[in-house]
Coordinates of C-alpha atoms in Angstrom, one line a residue:
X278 CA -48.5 -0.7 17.9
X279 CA -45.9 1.4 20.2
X280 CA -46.4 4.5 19.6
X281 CA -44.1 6.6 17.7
X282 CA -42.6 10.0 19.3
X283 CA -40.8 11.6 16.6
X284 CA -43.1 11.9 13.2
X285 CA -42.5 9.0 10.8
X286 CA -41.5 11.6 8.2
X287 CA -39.1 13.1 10.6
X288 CA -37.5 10.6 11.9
X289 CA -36.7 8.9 8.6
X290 CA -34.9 12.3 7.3
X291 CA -32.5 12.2 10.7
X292 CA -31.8 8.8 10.4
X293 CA -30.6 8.7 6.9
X294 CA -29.9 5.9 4.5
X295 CA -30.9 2.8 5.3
X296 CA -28.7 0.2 6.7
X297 CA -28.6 -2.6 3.8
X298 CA -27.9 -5.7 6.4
X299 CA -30.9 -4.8 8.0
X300 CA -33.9 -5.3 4.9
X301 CA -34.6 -8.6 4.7
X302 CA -34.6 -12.5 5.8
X303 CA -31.1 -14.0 6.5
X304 CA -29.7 -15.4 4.2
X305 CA -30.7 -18.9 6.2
X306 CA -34.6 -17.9 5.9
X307 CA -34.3 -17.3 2.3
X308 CA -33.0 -20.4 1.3
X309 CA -35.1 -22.4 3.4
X310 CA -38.0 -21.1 1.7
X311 CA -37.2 -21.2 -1.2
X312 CA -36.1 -24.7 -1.7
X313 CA -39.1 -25.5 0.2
X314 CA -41.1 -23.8 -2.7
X315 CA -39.9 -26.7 -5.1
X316 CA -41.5 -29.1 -3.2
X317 CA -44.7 -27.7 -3.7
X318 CA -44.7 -27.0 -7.6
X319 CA -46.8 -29.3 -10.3
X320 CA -45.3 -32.1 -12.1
X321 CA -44.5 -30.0 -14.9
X322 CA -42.1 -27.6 -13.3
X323 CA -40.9 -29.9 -10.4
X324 CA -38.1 -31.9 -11.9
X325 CA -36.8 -28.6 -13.9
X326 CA -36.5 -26.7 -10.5
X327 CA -34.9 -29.7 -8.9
X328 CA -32.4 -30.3 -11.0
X329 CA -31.1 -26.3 -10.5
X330 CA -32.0 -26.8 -6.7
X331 CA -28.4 -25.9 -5.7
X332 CA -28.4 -23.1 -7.4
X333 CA -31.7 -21.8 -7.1
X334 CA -31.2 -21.8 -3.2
X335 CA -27.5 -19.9 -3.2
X336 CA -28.9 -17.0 -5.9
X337 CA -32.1 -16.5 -3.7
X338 CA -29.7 -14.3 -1.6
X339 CA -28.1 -13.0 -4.4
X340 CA -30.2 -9.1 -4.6
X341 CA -28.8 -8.5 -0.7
X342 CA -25.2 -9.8 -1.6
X343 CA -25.1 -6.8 -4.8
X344 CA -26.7 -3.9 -2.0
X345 CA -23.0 -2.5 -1.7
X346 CA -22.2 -2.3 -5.3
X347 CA -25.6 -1.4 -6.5
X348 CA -27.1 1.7 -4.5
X349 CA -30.7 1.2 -5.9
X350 CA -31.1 -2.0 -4.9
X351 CA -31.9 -1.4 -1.0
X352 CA -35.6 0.3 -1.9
X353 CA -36.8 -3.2 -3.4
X354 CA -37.1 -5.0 -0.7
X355 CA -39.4 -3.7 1.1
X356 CA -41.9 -0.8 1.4
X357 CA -42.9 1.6 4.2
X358 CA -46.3 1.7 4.4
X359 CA -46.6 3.8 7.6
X360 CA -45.2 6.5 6.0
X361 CA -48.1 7.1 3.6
X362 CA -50.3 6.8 6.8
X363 CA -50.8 5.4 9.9
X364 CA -54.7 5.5 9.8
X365 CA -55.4 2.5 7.3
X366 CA -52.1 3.4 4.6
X367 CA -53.7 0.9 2.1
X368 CA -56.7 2.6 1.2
X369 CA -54.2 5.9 0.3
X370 CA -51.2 4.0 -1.9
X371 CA -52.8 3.2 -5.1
X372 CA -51.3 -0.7 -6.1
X373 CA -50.2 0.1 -9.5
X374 CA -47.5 1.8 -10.0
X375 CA -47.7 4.2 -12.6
X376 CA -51.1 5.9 -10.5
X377 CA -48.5 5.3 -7.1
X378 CA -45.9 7.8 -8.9
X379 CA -48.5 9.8 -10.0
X380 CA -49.6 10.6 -6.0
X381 CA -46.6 10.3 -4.6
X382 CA -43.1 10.7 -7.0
X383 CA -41.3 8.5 -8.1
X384 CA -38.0 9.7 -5.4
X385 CA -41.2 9.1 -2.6
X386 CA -41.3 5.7 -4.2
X387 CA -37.9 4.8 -4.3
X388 CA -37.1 6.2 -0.9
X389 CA -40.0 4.2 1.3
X390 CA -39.6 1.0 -1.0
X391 CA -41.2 -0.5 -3.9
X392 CA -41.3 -4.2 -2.9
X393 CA -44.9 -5.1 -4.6
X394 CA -43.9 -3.6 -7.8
X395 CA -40.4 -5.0 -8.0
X396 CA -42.0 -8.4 -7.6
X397 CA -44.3 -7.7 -10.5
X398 CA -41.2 -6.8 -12.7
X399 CA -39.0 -9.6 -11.9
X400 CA -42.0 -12.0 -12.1
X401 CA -42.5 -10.5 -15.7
X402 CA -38.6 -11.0 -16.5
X403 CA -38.9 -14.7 -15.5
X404 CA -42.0 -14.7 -18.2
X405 CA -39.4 -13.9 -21.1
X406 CA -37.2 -16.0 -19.9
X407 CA -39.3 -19.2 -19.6
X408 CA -41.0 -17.7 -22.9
X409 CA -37.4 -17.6 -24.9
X410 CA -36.6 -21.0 -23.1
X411 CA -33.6 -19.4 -21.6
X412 CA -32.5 -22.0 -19.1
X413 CA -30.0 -19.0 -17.2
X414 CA -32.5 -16.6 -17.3
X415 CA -35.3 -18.7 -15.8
X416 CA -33.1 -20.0 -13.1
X417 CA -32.1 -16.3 -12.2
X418 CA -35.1 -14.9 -12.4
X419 CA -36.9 -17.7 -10.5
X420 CA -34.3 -17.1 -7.3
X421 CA -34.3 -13.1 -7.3
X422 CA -38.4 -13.8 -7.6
X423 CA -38.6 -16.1 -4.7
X424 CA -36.5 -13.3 -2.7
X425 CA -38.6 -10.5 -3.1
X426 CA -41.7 -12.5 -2.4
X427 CA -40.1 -13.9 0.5
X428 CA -39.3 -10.0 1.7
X429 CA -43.0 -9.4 1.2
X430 CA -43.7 -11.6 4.1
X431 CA -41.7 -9.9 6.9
X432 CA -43.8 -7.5 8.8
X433 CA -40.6 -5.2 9.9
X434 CA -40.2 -4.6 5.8
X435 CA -43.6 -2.6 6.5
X436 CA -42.5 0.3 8.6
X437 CA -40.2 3.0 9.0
X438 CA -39.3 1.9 12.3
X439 CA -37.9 -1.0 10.4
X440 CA -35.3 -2.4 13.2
X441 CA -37.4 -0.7 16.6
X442 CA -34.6 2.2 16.2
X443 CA -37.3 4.6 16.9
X444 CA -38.6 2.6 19.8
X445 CA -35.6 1.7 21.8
X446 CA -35.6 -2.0 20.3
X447 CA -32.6 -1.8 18.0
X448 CA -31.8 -5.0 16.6
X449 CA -35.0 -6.8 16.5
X450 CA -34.9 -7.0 12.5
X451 CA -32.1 -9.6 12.9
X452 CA -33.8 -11.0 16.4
X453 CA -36.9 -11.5 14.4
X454 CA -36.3 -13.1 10.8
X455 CA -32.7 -14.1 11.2
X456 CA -32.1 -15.1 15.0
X457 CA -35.3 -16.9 15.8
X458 CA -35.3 -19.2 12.5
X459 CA -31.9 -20.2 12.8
X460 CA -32.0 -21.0 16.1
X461 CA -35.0 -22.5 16.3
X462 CA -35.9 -24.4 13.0
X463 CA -36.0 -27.8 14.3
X464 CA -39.3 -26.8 16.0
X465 CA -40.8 -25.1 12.6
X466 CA -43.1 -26.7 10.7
X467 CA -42.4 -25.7 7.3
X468 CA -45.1 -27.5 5.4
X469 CA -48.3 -25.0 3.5
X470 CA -50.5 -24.5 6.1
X471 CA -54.2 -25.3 5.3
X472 CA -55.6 -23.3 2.3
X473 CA -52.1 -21.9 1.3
X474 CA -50.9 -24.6 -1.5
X475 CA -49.3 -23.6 -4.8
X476 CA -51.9 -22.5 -7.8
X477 CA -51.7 -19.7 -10.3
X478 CA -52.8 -16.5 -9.6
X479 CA -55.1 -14.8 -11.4
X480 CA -53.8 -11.0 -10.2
X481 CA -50.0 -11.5 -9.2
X482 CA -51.0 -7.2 -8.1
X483 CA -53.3 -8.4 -6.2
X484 CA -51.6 -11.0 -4.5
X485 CA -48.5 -9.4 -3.5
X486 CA -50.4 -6.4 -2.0
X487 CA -52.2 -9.0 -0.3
X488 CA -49.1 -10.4 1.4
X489 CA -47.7 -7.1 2.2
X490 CA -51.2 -5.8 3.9
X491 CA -51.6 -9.3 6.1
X492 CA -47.2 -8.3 7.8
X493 CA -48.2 -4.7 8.2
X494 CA -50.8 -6.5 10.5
X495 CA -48.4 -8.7 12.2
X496 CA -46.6 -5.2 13.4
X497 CA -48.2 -4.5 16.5
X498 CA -48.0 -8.0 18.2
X499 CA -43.5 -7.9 16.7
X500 CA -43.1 -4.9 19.2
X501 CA -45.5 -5.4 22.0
X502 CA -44.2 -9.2 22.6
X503 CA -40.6 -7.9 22.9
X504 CA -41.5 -5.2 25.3
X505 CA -43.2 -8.2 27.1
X506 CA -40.2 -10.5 26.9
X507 CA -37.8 -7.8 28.0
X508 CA -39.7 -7.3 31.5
X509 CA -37.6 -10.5 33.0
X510 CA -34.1 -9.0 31.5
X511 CA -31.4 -5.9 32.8
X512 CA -29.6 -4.7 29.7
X513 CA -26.7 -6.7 30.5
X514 CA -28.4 -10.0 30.3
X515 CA -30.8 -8.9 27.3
X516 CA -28.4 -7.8 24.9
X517 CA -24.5 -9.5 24.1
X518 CA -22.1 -7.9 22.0
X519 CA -19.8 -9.2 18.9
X520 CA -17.0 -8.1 16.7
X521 CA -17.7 -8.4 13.2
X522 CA -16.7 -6.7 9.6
X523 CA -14.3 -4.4 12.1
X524 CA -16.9 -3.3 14.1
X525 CA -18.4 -4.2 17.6
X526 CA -22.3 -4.9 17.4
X527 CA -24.6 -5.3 19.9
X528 CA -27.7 -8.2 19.5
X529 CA -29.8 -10.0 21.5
X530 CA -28.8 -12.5 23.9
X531 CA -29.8 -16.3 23.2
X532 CA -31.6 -15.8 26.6
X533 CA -33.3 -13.1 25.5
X534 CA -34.5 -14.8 22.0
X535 CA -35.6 -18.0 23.7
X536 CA -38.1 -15.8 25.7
X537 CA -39.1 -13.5 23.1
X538 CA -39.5 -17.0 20.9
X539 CA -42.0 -18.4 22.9
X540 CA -43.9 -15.3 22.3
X541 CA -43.3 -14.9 18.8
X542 CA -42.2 -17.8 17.4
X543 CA -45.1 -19.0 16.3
X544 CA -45.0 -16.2 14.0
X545 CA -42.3 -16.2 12.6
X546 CA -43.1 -19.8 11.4
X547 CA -46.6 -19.4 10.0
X548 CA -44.6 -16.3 7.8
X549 CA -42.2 -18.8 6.7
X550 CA -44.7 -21.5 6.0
X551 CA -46.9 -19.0 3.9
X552 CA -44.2 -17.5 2.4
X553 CA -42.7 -20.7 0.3
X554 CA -46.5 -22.0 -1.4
X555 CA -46.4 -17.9 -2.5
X556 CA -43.5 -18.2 -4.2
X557 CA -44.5 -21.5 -6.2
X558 CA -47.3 -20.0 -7.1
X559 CA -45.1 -16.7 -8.7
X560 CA -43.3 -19.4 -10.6
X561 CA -46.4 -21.4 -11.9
X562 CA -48.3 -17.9 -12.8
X563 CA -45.1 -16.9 -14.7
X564 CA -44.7 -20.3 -16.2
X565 CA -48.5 -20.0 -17.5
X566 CA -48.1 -16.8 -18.8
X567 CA -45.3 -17.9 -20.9
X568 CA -47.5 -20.5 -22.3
X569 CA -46.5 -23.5 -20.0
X570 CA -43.4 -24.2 -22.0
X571 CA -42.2 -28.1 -22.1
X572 CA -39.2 -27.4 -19.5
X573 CA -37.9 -30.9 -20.3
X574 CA -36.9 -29.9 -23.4
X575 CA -34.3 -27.6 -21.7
X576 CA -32.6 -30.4 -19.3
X577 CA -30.6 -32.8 -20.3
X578 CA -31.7 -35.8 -20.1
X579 CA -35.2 -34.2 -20.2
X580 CA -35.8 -36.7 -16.6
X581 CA -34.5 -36.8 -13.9
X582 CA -31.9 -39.2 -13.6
X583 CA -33.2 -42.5 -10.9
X584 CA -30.6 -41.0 -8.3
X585 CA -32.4 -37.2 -8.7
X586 CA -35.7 -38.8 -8.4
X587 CA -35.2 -41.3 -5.6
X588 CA -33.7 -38.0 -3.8
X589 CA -36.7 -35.7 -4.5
X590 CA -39.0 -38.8 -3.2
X591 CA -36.9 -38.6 0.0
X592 CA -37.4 -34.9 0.4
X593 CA -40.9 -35.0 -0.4
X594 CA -41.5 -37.5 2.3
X595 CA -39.3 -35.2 4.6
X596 CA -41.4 -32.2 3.6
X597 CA -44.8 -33.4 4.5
X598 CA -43.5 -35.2 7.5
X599 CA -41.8 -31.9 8.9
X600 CA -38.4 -33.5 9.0
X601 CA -36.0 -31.8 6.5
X602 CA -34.2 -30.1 9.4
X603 CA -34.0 -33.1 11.8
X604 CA -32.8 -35.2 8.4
X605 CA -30.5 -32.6 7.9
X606 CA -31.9 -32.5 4.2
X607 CA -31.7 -28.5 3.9
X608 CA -29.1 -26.9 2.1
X609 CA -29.1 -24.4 3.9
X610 CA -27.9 -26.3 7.2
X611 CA -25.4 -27.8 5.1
X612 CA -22.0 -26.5 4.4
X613 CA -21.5 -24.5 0.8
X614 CA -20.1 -25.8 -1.7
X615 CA -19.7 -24.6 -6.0
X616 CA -23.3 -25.3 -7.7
X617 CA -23.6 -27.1 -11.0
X618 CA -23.4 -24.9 -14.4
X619 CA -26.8 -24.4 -15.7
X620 CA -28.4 -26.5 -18.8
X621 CA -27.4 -24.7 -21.8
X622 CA -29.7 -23.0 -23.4
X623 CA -30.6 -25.2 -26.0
X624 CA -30.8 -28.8 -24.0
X625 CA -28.6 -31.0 -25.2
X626 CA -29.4 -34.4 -27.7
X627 CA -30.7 -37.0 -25.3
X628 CA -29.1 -39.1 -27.4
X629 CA -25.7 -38.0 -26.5
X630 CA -23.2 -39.2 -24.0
X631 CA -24.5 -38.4 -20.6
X632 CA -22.7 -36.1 -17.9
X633 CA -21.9 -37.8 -14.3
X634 CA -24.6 -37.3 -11.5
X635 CA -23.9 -34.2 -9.4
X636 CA -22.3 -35.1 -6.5
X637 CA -24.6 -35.4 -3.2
X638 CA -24.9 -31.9 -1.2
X639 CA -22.3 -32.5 1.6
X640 CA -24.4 -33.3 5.1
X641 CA -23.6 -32.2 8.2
X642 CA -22.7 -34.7 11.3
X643 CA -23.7 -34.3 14.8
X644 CA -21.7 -32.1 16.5
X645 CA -21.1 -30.0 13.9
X646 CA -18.6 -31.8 11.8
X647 CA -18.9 -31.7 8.0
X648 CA -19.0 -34.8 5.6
X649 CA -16.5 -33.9 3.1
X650 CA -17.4 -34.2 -0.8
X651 CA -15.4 -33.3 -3.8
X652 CA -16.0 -29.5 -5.0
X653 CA -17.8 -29.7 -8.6
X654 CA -16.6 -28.5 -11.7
X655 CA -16.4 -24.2 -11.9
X656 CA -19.4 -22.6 -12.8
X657 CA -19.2 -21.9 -16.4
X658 CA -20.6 -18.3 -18.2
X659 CA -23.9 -17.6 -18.7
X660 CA -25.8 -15.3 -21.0
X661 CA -28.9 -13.8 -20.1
X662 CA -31.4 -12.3 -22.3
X663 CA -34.5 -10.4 -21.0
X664 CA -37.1 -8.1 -22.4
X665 CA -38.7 -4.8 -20.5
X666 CA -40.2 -1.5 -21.2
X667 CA -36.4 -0.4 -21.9
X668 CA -36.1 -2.8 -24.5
X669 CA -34.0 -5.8 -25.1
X670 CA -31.4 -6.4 -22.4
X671 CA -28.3 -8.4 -22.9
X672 CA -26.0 -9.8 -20.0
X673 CA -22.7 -12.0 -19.5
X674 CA -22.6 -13.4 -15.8
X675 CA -20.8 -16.1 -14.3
X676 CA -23.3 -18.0 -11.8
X677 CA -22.1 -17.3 -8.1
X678 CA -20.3 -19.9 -6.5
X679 CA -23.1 -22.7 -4.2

């Protein structure tokens, strides 16, 4: 890894706060993943988790979209190992957290990032949700879950030099998990590598530390290849500039990301692919704890309807072949639009009238042109009920718009 000139410690207290844009996937990379995580659940969960799919994908991004209003929220994404030590940092931070705070204070804690533990709590909260069969609460839960996990698998959520701010590489958080997949994602292959499927886990801990130790070692090879790339580039034809949010920001040039993604890009995909069977497997562990509860009982109908099925079957095929981007089947590529309400509670008589299909997710053309669909009903209220170590918690929330 590049060495580092200023002391971590130092350098940390001059630069400040950190910049909340610049802590975790785009929001493109997390919804990718995480609808690519249904795909890979059992039976038992599958049809549940489709049936919410909308909304499970546009929530995924919902802890960076609440950074601004809630100022605790940046330390959870992500966790600083390098700062404990650069000589082997995971034989000095104990994994659980009580022992953690006990070394290092809780303010160390907060400031350098508690990622593996924040997992372990909302993983817990999606426990008493699927335990109290609350439909809102598992569908929340499940989508701030999948985020965290899917922060755990970014190697620049490792270190203090968290962007290359400290090595003349500014910018290369967004280059790396924001740039590169959204640019490039027709060439991923987003299907569980060999040895990486979905199962329960029998130490969640374990696992997450486990995730967090194999980015840390992808850190050396996410600076060198830029230095690398950057030999053929002068700064004007590396970096581009754009206005945004008021504000003119400088970024790496397509140019410039083409080269660095025939570097790195391989990367970057085997993060992505790793990432989504993790997630799964957060959801099934979760769901076992709870007891494996009959999530059929909280949809209405309790099956998929013939037009959700024959959709899933087309996805399914799409996943294992590698083509959900080239058939256009990811929301993510496709234009937003207001997601479905949530099963109540209490699922409805199957006996009763049935609701209308949800309409199909709105494709996009070539060229860029959108297939128009009609906007669903509003999103109606939502309460959510959860138990921690504070007690019983008690929430009213309308579900963000899809």
């Amino acid at each position: 890894m590049k060495r580092i000139f200023l002391t971590l410690g130092l350098a940390a207290a001059l630069l400040g706060p950190l910049a909340p844009a610049a802590r975790a996937w785009g929001f493109f990379g997390h919804r990718v993943i995480t609808q690519v995580a249904v795909y890979q659940l059992p039976a038992g969960m599958q049809g549940f988790y489709y049936r919410h799919l909308p909304e499970l994908v546009r929530l995924c991004t919902a802890p960076d979209e609440r950074r601004n209003q809630d100022k605790t929220e940046a330390s959870r994404h992500f966790i600083d190992m390098d700062h404990f030590s650069e000589d082997n940092p995971f034989a000095k931070v104990p994994r659980e957290y009580e022992a953690a705070q006990d070394r290092f204070s809780a303010d160390t804690l907060r400031k350098y990032g508690t990622v593996p533990w924040t997992v372990i709590e909302t993983k817990n909260k999606l426990v008493s949700a699927f335990s109290e069969r609350d439909t809102a609460g598992i569908v929340l839960y499940s989508a701030e879950l999948a985020h965290y996990v899917e922060d755990a698998f970014v190697p620049l959520h490792t270190t203090v030099n968290y962007d290359g701010q400290l090595t003349n590489q500014a910018g290369l958080h967004s280059l790396w998990e924001s740039q590169l997949p959204e640019r490039y994602i027709q060439t991923y292959k987003l299907s569980a590598p060999d040895g990486n499927e979905a199962k329960v886990l029998k130490n969640p801990l374990d696992a997450i530390w486990q995730v967090i130790q194999n980015s840390y070692g992808f850190l050396t090879a996410t600076f060198d290849l830029e230095t690398k790339a950057s030999k053929g580039f002068t700064p004007q034809t590396k970096y581009t500039y754009a206005h945004r949010f008021g504000k003119t920001q400088r970024r790496y040039s397509d140019a410039f990301a083409d080269e660095y993604n025939k570097l790195v890009g391989g990367q970057v995909d085997y993060r992505m692919r790793t990432a989504a069977p993790m997630v799964a497997s957060f959801w099934m562990t979760a769901w076992q704890e709870a007891g494996r509860p009959d999530l059929g009982k909280l949809m209405a109908p309790a099956k998929l309807r013939k037009p959700e099925q024959d959709s899933l079957d087309v996805q399914l095929r799409a996943y294992k072949a590698n083509t959900l981007p080239k058939d256009l089947l990811l929301l993510a590529m496709q234009k937003e639009k207001k997601a479905a309400a949530v099963d109540d509670v209490k699922a409805a008589d199957p006996n009763d009238a049935l609701p209308p299909p949800p309409p199909e997710p709105a494709p996009i053309a070539p060229g860029g042109a959108t297939i128009k669909v009609a906007a669903p009903a509003a999103p109606a209220k939502v309460k959510t009920k959860t138990k921690g170590a504070a007690g019983t918690e008690k929430a009213k929330s309308k579900p963000l718009d899809w």
